[in-house]
PDB file of C-alpha atoms in Angstrom:
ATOM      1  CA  UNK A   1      -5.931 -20.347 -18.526  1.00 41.00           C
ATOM      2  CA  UNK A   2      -2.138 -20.478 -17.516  1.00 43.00           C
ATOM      3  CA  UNK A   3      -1.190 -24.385 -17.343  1.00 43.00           C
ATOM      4  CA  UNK A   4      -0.705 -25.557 -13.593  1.00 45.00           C
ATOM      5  CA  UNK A   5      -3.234 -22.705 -12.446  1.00 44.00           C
ATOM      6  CA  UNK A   6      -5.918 -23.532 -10.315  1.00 46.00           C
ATOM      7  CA  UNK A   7      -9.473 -22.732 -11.658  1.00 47.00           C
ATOM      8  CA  UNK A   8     -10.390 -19.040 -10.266  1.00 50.00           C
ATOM      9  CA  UNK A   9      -6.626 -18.484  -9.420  1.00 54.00           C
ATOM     10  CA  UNK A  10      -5.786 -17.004 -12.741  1.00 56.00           C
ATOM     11  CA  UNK A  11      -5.033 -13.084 -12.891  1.00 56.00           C
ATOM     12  CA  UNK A  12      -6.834 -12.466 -16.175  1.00 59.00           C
ATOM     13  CA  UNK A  13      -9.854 -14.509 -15.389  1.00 61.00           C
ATOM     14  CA  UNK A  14     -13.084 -12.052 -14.928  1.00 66.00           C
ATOM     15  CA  UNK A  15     -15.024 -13.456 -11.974  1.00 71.00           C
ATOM     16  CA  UNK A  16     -17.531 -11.142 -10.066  1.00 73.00           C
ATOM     17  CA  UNK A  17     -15.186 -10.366  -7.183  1.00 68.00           C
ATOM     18  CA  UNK A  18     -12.398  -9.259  -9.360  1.00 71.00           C
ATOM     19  CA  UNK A  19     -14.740  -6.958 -11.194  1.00 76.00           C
ATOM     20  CA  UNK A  20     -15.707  -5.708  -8.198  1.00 74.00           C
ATOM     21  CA  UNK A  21     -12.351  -5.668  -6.382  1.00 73.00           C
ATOM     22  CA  UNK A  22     -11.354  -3.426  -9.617  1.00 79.00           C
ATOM     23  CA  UNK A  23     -14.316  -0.586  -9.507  1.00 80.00           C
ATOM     24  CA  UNK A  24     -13.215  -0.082  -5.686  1.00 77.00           C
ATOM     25  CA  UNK A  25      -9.535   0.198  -6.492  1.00 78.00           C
ATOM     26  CA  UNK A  26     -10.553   2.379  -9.355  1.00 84.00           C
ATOM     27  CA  UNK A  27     -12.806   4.434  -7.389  1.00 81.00           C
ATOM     28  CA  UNK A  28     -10.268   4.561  -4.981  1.00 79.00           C
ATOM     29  CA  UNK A  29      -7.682   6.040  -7.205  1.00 82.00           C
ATOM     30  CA  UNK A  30      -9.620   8.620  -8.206  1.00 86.00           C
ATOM     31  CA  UNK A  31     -10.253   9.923  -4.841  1.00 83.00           C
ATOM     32  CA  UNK A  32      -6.415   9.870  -4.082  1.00 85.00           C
ATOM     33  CA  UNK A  33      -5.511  11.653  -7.006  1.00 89.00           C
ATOM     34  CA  UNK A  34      -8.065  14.317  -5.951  1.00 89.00           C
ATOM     35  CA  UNK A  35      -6.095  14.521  -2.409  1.00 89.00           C
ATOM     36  CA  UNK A  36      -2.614  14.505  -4.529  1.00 90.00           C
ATOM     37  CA  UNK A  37      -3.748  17.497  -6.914  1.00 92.00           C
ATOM     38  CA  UNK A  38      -5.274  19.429  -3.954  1.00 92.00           C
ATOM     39  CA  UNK A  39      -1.903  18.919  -1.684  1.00 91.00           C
ATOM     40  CA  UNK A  40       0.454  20.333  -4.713  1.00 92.00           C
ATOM     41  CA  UNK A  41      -1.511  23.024  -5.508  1.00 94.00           C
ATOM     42  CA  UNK A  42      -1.333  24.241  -1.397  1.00 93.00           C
ATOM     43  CA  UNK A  43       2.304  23.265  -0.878  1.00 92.00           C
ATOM     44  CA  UNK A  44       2.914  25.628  -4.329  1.00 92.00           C
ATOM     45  CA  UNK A  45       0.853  28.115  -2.698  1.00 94.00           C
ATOM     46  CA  UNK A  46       2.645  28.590   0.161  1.00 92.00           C
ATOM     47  CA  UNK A  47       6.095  27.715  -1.369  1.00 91.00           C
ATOM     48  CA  UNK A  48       6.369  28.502  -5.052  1.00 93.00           C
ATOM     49  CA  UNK A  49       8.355  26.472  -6.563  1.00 93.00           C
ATOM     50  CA  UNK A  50      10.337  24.754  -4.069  1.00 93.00           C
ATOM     51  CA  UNK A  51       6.476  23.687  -2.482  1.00 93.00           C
ATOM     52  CA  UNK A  52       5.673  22.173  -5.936  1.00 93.00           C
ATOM     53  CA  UNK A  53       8.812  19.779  -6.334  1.00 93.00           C
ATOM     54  CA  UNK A  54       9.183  18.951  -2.249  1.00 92.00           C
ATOM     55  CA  UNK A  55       5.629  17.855  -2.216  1.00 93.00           C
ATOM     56  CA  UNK A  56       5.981  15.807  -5.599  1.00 93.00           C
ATOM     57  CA  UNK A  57       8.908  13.861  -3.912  1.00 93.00           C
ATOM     58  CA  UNK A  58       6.555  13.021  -1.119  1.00 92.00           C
ATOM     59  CA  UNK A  59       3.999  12.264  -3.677  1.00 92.00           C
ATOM     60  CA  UNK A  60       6.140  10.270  -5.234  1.00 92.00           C
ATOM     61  CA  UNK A  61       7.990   8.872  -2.254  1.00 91.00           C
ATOM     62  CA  UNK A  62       4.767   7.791  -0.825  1.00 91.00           C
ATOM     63  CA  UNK A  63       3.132   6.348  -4.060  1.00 89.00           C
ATOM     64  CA  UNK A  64       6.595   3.669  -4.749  1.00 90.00           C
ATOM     65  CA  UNK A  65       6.355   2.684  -1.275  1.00 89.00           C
ATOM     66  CA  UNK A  66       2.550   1.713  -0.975  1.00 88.00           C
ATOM     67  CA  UNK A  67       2.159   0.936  -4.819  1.00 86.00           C
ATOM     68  CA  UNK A  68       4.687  -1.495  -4.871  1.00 89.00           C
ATOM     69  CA  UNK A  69       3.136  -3.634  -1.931  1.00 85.00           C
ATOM     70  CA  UNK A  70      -0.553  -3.437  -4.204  1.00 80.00           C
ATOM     71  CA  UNK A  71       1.650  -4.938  -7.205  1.00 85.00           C
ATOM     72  CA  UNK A  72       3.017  -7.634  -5.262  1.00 86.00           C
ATOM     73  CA  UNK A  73      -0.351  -8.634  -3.525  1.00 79.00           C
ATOM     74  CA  UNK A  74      -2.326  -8.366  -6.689  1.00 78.00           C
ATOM     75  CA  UNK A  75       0.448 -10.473  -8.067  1.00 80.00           C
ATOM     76  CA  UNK A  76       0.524 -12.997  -5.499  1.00 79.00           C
ATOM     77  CA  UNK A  77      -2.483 -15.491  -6.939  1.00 76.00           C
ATOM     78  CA  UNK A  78      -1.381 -18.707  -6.701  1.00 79.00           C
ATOM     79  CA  UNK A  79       2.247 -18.260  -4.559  1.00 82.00           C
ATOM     80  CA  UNK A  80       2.868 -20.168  -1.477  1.00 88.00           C
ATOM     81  CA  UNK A  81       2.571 -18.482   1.565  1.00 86.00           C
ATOM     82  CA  UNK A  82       5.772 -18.533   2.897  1.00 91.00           C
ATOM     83  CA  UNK A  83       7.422 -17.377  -0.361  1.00 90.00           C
ATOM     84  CA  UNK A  84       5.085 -14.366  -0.612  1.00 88.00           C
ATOM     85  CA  UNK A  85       6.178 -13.683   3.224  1.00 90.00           C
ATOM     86  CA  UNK A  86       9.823 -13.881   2.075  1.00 93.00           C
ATOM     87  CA  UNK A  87       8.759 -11.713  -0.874  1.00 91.00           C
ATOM     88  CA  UNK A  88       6.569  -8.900   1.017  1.00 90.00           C
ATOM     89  CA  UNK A  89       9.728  -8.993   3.907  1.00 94.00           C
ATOM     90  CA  UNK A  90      12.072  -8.179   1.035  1.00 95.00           C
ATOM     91  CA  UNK A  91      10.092  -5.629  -0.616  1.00 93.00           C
ATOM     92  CA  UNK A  92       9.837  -3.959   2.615  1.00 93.00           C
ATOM     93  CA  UNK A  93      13.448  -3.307   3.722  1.00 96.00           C
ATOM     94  CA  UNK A  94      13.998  -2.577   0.451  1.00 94.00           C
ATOM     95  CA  UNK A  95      11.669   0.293   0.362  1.00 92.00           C
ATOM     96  CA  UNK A  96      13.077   1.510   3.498  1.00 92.00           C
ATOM     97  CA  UNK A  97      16.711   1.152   2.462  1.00 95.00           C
ATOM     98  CA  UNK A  98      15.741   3.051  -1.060  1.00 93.00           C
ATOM     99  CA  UNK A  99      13.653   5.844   0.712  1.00 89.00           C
ATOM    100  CA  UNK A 100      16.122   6.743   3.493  1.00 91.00           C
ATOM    101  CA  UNK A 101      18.701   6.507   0.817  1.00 94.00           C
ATOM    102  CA  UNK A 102      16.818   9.219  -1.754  1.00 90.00           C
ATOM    103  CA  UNK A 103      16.098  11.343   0.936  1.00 87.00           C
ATOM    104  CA  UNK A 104      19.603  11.749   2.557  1.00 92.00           C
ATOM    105  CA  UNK A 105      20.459  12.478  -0.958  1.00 92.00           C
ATOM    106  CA  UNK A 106      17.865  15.083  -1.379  1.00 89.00           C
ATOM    107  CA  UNK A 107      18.750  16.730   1.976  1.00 89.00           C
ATOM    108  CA  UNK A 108      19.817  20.619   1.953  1.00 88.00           C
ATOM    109  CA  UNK A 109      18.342  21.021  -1.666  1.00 89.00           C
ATOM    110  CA  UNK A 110      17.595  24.604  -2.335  1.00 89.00           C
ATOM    111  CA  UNK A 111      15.291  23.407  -4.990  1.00 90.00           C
ATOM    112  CA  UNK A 112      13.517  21.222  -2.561  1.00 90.00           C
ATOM    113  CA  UNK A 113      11.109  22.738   0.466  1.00 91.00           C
ATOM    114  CA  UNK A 114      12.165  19.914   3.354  1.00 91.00           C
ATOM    115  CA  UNK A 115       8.576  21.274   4.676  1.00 92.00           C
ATOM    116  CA  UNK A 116       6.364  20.392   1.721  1.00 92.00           C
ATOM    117  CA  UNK A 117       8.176  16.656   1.595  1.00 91.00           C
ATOM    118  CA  UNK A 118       7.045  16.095   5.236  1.00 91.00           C
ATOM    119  CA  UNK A 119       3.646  17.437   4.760  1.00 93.00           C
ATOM    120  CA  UNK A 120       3.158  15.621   1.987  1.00 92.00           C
ATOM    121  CA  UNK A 121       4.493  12.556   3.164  1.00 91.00           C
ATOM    122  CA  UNK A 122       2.573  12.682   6.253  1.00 92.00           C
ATOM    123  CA  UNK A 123      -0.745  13.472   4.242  1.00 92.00           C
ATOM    124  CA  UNK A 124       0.069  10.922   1.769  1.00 89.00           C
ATOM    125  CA  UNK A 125       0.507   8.355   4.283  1.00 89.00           C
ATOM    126  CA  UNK A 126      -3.040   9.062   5.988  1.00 90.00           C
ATOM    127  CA  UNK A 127      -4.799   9.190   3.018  1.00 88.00           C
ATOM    128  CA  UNK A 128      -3.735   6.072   2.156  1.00 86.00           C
ATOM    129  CA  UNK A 129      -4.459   4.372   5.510  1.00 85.00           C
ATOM    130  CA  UNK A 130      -7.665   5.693   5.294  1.00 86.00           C
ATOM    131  CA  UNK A 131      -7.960   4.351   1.498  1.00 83.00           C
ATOM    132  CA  UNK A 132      -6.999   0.698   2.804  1.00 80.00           C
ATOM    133  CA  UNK A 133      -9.790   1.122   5.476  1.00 83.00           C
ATOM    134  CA  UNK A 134     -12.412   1.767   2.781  1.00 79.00           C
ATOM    135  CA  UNK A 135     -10.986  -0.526   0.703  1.00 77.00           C
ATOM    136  CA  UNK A 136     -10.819  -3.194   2.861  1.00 76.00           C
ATOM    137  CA  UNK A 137     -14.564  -2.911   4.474  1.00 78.00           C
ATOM    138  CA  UNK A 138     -15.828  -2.655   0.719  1.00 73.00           C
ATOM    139  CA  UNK A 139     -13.554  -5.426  -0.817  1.00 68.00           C
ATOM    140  CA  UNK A 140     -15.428  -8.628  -2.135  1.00 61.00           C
ATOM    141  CA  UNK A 141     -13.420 -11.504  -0.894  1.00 62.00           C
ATOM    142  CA  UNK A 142     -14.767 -15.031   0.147  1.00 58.00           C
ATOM    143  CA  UNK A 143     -14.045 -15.874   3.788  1.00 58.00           C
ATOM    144  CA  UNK A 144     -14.256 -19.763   3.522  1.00 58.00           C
ATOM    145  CA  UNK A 145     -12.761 -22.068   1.041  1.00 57.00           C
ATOM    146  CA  UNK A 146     -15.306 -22.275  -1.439  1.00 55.00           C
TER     147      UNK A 146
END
């Protein structure tokens, strides 16, 4: 155990609600990348190339911006609460900043179908709500202080 760690608040420890909390993530991966394979494989489809690459930017786009919030929280253990709202604040108009900023530069790319990013954006971004909804209703997590 990390020194100054409370007992249960370490990262590495394997307690039944972390082994849980990982088949569910897991699980949940695996049904995402299902969505993600079946939404490049339509966008190529119907736009060749340019389909293929516009919705592997969304992809893409889409995976930074929700991933990095899952690295921070699963991160998060033992930090304060008002540093990890200073931290998930941060992370957040970063993201925007960094995603407004790719995609001005990727605008009026013949290389790029502008149609397959949206779709696959807007896809990307329901799936994932509806991943946090099943993750959330089968996530193992104590509601009082134990």
């Amino acid at each position: 155990m990390v020194s100054g760690t409370p007992p249960g608040d370490n990262p590495r420890e394997a307690t039944p609600w972390a082994v849980a909390n990982r088949i569910v993530l897991r699980r949940t991966a695996l049904a995402l990348t299902g969505v993600v394979t079946l939404l490049l494989v339509l966008c190529t489809v119907a736009s060749g190339l340019p389909g293929l690459v516009g919705s592997a930017v969304g992809v893409v786009a889409v995976a930074l911006f929700f991933g990095t919030d899952v690295i921070l929280l699963l991160r998060s253990g033992s930090t304060p609460p008002l540093t990890l709202f200073a931290q998930v604040i941060a992370v957040y108009v970063g993201k925007l900043v960094l995603t407004l900023a790719a995609f001005i530069i990727l605008r009026g790319r013949a290389w790029l179908d502008p149609a397959s990013v949206i779709v696959s954006v807007v896809v990307g971004c329901v799936t994932v709500g509806a991943a946090v909804v099943v993750l959330w209703s089968q996530w193992r997590i104590i509601s009082v202080d134990p």
